[in-house]
Tab-separated table of C-alpha atoms in Angstrom:
chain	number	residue	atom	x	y	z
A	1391	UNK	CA	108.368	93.762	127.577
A	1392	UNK	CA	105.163	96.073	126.927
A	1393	UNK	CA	102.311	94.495	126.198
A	1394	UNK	CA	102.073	94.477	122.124
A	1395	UNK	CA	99.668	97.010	120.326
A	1396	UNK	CA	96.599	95.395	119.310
A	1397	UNK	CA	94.885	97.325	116.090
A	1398	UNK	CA	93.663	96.147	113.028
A	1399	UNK	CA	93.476	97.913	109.634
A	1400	UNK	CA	89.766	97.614	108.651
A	1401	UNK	CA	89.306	99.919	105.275
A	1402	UNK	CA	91.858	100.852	103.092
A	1403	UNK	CA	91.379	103.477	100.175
A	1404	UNK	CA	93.298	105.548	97.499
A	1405	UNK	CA	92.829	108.548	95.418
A	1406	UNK	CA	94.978	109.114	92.140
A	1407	UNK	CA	94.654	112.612	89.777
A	1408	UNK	CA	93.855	111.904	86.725
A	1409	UNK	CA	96.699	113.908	84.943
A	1410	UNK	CA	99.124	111.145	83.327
A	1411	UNK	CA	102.726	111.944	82.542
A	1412	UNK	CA	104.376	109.877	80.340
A	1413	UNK	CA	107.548	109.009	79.805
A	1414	UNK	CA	107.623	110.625	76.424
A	1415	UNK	CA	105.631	113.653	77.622
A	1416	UNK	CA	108.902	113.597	80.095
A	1417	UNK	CA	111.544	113.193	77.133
A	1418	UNK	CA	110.267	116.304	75.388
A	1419	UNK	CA	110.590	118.497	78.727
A	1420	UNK	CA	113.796	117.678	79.803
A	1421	UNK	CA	116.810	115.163	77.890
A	1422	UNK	CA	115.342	111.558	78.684
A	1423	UNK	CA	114.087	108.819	76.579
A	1424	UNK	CA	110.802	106.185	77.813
A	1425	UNK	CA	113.949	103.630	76.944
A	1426	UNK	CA	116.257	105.435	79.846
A	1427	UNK	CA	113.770	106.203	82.453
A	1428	UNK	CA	111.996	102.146	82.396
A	1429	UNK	CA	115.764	100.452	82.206
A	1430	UNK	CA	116.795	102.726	85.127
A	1431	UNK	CA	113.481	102.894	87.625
A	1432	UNK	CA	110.730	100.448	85.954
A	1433	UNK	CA	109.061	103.539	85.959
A	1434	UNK	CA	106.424	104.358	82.839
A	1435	UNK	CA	103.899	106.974	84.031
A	1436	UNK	CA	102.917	108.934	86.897
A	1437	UNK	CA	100.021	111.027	87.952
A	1438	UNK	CA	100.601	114.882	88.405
A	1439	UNK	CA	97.767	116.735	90.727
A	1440	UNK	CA	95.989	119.695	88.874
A	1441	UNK	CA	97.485	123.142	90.047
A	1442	UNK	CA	94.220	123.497	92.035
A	1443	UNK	CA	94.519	120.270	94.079
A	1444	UNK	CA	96.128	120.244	97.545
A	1445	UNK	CA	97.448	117.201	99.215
A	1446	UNK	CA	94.791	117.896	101.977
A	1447	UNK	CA	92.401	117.283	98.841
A	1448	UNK	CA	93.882	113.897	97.760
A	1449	UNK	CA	94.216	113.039	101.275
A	1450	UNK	CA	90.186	113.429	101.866
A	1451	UNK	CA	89.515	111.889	98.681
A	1452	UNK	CA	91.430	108.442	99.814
A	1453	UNK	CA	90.468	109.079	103.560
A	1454	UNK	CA	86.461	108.973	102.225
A	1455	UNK	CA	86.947	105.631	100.441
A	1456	UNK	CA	88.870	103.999	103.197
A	1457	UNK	CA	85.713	105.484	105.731
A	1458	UNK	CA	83.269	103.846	103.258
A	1459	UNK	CA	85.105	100.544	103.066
A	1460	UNK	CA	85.609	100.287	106.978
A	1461	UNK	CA	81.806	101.681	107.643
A	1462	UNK	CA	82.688	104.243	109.593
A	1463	UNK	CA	81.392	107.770	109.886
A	1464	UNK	CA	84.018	111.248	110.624
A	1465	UNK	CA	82.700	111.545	113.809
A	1466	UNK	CA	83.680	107.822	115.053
A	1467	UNK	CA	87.131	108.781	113.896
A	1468	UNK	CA	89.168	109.756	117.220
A	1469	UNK	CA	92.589	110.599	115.822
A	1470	UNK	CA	93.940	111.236	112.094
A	1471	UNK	CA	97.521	111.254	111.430
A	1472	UNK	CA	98.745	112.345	107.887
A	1473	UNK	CA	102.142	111.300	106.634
A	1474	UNK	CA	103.490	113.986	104.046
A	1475	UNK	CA	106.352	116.040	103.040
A	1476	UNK	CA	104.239	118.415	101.054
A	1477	UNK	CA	101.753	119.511	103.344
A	1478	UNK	CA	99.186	122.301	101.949
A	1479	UNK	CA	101.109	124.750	104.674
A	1480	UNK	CA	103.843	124.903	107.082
A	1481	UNK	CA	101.178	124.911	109.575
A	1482	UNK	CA	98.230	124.433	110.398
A	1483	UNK	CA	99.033	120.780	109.775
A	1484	UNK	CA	97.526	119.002	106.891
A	1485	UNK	CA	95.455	116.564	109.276
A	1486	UNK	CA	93.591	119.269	110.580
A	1487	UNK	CA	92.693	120.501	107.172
A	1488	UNK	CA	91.093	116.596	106.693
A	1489	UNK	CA	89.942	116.505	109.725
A	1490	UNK	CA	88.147	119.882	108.548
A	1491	UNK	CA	87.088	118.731	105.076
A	1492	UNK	CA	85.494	115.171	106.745
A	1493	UNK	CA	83.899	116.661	109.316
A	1494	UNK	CA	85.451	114.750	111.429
A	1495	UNK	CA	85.339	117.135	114.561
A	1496	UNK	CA	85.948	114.469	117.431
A	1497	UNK	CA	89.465	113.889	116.230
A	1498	UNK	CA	92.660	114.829	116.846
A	1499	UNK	CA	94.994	115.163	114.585
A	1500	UNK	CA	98.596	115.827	113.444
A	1501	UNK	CA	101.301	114.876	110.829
A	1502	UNK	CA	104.418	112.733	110.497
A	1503	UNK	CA	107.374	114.006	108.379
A	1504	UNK	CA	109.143	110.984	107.262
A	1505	UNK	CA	109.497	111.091	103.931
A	1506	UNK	CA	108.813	107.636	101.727
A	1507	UNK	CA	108.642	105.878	105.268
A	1508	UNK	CA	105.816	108.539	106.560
A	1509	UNK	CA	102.909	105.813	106.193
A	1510	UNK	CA	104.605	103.380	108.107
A	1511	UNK	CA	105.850	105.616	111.213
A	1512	UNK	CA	102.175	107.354	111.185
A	1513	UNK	CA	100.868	104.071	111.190
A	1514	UNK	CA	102.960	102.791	113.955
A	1515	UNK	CA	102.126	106.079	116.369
A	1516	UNK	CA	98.137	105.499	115.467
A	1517	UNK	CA	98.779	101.910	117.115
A	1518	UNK	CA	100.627	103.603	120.273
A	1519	UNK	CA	97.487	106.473	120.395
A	1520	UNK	CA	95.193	103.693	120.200
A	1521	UNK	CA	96.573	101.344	122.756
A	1522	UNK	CA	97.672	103.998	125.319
A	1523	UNK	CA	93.939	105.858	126.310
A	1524	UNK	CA	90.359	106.122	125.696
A	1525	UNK	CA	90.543	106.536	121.775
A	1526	UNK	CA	89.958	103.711	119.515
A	1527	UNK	CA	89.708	104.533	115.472
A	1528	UNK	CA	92.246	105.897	113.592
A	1529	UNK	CA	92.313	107.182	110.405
A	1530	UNK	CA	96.249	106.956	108.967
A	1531	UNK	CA	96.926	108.827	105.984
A	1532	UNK	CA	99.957	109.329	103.183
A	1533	UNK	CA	99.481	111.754	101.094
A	1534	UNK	CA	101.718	113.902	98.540
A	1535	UNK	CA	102.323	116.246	96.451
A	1536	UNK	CA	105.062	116.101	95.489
A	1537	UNK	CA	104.964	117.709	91.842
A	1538	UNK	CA	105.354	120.704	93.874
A	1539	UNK	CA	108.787	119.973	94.459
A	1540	UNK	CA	110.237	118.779	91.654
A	1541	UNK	CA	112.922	120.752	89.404
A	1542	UNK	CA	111.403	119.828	86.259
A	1543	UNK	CA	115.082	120.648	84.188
A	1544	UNK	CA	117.021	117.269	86.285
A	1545	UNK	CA	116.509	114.449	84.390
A	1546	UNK	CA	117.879	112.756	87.193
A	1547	UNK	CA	115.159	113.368	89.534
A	1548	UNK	CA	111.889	114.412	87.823
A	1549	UNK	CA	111.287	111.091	86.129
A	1550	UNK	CA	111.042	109.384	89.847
A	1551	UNK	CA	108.179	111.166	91.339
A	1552	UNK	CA	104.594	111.709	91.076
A	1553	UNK	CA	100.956	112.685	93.199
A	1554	UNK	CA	98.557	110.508	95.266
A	1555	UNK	CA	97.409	109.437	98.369
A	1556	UNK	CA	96.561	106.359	100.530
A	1557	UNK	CA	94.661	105.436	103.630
A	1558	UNK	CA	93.817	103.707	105.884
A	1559	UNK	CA	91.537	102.919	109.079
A	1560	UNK	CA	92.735	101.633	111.872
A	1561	UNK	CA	90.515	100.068	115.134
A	1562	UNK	CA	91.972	98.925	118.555
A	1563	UNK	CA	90.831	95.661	118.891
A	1564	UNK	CA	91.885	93.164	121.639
A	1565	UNK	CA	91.349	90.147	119.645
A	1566	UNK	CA	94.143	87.994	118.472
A	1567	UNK	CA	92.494	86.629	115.503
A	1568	UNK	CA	91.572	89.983	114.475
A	1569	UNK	CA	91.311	90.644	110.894
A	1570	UNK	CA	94.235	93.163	109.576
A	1571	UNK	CA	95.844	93.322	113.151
A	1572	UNK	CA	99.357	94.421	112.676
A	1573	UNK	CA	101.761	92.394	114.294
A	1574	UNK	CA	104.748	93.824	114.393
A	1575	UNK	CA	106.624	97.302	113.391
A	1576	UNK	CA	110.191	98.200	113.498
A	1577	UNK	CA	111.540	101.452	112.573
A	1578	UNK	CA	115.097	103.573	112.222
A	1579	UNK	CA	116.671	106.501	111.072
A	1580	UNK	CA	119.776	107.918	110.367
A	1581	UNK	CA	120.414	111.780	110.248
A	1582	UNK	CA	124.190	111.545	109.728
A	1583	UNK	CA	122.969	110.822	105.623
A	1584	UNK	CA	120.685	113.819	105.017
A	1585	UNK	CA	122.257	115.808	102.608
A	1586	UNK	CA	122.190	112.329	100.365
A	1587	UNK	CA	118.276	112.802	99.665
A	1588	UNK	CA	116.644	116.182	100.663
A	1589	UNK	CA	114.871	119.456	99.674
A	1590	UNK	CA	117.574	121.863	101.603
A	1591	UNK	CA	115.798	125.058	100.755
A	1592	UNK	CA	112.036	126.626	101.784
A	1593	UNK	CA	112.608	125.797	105.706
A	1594	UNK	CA	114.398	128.079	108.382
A	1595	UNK	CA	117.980	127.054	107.402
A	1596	UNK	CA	117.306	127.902	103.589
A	1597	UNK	CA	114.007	130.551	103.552
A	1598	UNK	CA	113.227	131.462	99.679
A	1599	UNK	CA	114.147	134.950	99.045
A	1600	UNK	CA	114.599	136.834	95.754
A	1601	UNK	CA	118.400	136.215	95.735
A	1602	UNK	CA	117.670	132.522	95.994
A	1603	UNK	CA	114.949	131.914	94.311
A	1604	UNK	CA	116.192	130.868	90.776
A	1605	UNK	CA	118.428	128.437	92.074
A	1606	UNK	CA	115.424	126.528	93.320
A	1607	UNK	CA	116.734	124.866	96.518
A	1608	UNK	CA	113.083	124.175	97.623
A	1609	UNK	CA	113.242	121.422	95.134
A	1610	UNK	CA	114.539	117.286	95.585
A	1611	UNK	CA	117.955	116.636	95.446
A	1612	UNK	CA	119.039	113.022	95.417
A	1613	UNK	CA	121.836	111.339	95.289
A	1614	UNK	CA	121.286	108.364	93.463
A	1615	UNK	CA	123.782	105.240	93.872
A	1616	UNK	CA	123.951	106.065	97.519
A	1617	UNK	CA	120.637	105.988	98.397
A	1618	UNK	CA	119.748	102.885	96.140
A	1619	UNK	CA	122.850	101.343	98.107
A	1620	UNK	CA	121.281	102.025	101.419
A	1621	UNK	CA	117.560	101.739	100.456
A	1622	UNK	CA	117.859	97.619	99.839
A	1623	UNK	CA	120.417	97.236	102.674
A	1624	UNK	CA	117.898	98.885	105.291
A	1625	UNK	CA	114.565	97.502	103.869
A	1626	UNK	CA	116.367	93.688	103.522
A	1627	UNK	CA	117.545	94.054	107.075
A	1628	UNK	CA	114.035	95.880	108.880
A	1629	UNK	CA	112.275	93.680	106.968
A	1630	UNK	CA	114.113	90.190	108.387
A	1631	UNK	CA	113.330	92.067	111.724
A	1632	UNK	CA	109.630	92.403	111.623
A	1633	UNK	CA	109.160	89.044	110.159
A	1634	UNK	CA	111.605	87.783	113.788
A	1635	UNK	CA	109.457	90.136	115.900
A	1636	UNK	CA	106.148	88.958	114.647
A	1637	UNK	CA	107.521	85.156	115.211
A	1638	UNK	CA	106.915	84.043	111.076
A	1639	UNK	CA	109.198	83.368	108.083
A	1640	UNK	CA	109.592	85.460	105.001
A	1641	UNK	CA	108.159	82.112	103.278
A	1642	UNK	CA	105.326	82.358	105.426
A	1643	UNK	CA	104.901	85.701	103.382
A	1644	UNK	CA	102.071	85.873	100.806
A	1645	UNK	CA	102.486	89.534	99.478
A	1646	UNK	CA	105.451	91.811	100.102
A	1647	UNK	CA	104.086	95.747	99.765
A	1648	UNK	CA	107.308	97.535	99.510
A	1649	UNK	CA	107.695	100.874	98.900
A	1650	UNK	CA	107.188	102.323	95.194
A	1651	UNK	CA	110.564	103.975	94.732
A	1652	UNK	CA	112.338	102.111	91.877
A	1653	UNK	CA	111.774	98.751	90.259
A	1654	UNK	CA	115.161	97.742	90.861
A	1655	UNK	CA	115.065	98.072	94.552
A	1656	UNK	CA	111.908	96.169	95.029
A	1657	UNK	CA	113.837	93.141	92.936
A	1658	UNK	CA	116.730	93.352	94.818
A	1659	UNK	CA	114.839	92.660	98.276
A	1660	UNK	CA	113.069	90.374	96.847
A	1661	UNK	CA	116.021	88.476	95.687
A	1662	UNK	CA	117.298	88.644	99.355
A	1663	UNK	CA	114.030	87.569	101.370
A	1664	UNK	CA	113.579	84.796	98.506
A	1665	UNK	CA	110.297	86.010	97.581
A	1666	UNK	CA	108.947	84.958	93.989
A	1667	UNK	CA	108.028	88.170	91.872
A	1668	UNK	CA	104.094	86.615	91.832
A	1669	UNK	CA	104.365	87.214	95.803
A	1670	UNK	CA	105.865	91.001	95.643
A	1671	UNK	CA	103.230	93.818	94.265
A	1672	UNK	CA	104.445	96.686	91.824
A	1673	UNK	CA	102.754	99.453	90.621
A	1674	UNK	CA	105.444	101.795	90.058
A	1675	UNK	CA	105.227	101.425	86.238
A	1676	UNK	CA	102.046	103.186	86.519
A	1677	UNK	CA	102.548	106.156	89.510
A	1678	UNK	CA	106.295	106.427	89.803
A	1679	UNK	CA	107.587	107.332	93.629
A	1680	UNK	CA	104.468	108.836	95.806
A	1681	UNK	CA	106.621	108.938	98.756
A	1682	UNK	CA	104.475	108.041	102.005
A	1683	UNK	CA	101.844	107.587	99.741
A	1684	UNK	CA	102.884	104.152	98.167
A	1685	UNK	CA	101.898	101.982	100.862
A	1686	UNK	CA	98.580	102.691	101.177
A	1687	UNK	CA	97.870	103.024	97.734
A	1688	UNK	CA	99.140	99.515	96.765
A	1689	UNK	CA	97.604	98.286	99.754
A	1690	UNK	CA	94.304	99.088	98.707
A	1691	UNK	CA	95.145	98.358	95.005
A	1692	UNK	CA	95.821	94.600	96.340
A	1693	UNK	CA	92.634	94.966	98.275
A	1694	UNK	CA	90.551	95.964	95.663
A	1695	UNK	CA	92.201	93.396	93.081
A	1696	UNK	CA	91.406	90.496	95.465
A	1697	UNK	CA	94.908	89.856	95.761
A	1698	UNK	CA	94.495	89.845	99.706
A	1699	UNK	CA	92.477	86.769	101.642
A	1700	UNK	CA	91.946	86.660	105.140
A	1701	UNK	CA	94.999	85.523	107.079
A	1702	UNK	CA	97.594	86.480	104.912
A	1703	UNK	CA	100.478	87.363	105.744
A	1704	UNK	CA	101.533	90.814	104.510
A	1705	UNK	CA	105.111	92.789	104.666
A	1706	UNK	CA	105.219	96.096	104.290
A	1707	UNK	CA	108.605	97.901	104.237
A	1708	UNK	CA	109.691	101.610	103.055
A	1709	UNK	CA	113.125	103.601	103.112
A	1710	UNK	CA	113.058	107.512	102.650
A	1711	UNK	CA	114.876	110.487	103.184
A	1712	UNK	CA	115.894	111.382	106.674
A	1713	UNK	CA	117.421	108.478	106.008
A	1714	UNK	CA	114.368	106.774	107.619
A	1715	UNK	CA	113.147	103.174	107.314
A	1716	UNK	CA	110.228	101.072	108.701
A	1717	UNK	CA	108.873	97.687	108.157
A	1718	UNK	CA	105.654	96.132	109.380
A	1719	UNK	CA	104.158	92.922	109.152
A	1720	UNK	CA	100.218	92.566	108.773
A	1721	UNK	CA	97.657	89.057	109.382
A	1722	UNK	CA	95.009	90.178	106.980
């Protein structure tokens, strides 16, 4: 067996717009009801970036508080890693447009596509960067857009989403007692169940052109029931194998940070890991589904809330398109 990464998260920090959509804003765009949308998702509000913000702009906003928190200045920062599916370009990649932006000109940097499980699979190739060379501080971002995507005229898909960004930083550190050393990660995909949640247009195999265009392909499509179905089957099962491969018990659990994607999912795995609702954090009601960005920013919601003490035990655990899925486990 290789010898396990040792990093710890030492600064988290978020960055919301400050544009609130409402379910009844919602209801007179599009044939919905506050009543429909909460019943069905939990969901009340989200946040919608102005037309002027970039994702590489939320990103920096929540990458500067997370610097602050950790004490650490751009230059000490020797990778960044940004998990989006809206990035400001095809290319160059958003993390060089942070890196750009902090100043943080000894990194490298690149991004993850991994839809809602982005934060987690960025965070789990920081730890690999970190433990295989020289570097040692990371700075793992999610970050979206993802208002940029949405076809505002399906009801069954623009009540879901909103804008925002999380990070974090993380530090090799040798130490097994540690503070926020990550203990474990596991991660899978499963390409054969793409066309259940994607954007299929705006890439090579669908470019935009004026024939296309008003059929807006470069926006979400989703199949609901089946990805709900497979969401809580994959997060129930990679979470039961982080908890085994970081050797504790979902009851040793004191917070469960899943990802933000529907009210009813996070329920449902907490039914199955036996975790009391006072031990599972939500704030979907007030953002709606940030994608790789929900993570981080109810990470550092709990952190700021005092919701975290030192040597908790924390599982994270995210399902996205791709199908993708990831679960770590955290000793704050």
């Amino acid at each position: 067996m290789s010898k396990p990464c040792q990093c710890s998260i030492i600064g988290t920090g978020s960055y919301m717009p400050t544009k609130v959509l409402t379910n009844d804003d919602l209801s007179k765009m599009v044939e919905t009801s506050d009543e429909w949308i909460t019943t069905r998702t939990g969901i009340k509000e989200r946040r919608i970036a102005a037309e002027d913000e970039t994702t590489s702009d939320m990103a920096t906003a929540a990458a500067r508080q997370a610097l602050e928190a950790a004490g650490v200045k751009p230059e000490e920062l020797d990778l960044i890693v940004v998990a989006t599916v809206t990035p400001d370009m095809f290319f160059p990649s958003t993390a060089c447009l942070v890196q750009a932006k902090l100043g943080a000109k000894n990194a490298i940097g690149f991004d993850i596509s991994a839809a809602c499980s982005g934060f987690l699979y960025a965070l789990q190739a920081a730890r690999h960067f970190l433990n295989g060379g020289p570097r040692m501080t990371a700075l793992v971002i999610g970050a979206e857009k993802l208002s940029s995507l949405i076809n505002w005229k399906d009801r069954n898909t623009c009540v879901l989403f909103g804008d925002g960004a999380g990070a974090v930083v993380v530090r090799r550190d040798d130490r097994k007692s540690a503070p926020g050393r990550v203990l474990s990660t596991v991660m899978g995909s499963d390409g054969t169940l793409a066309d259940l949640l994607k954007v299929p247009g705006g890439g090579s195999a669908c470019p935009i052109t004026a024939e296309n265009v008003a059929l807006r392909p470069n926006t979400i499509y989703m199949e609901g029931r089946e990805t709900f179905k497979h969401a809580v089957t994959r997060m129930y099962q990679a979470s039961l194998d982080a908890l085994e491969q970081a050797g504790v018990k979902a009851e040793d659990v004191k917070l469960v940070i899943p990802h933000q994607a529907n009210a009813r999912i996070i329920s449902a795995i907490a039914e199955r890991l036996n975790v009391p609702p006072e031990r599972t954090f939500i704030n979907v009601d007030k953002y709606g589904n940030t994608s790789a960005a929900t993570i981080p920013v109810a990470l550092d919601e709990a952190q700021r809330a005092g919701r975290l003490q030192s040597g908790d035990i924390l599982l994270l655990v995210a399902f996205g398109g791709g199908f993708t899925w990831a679960s770590s486990v955290v000793a704050w």
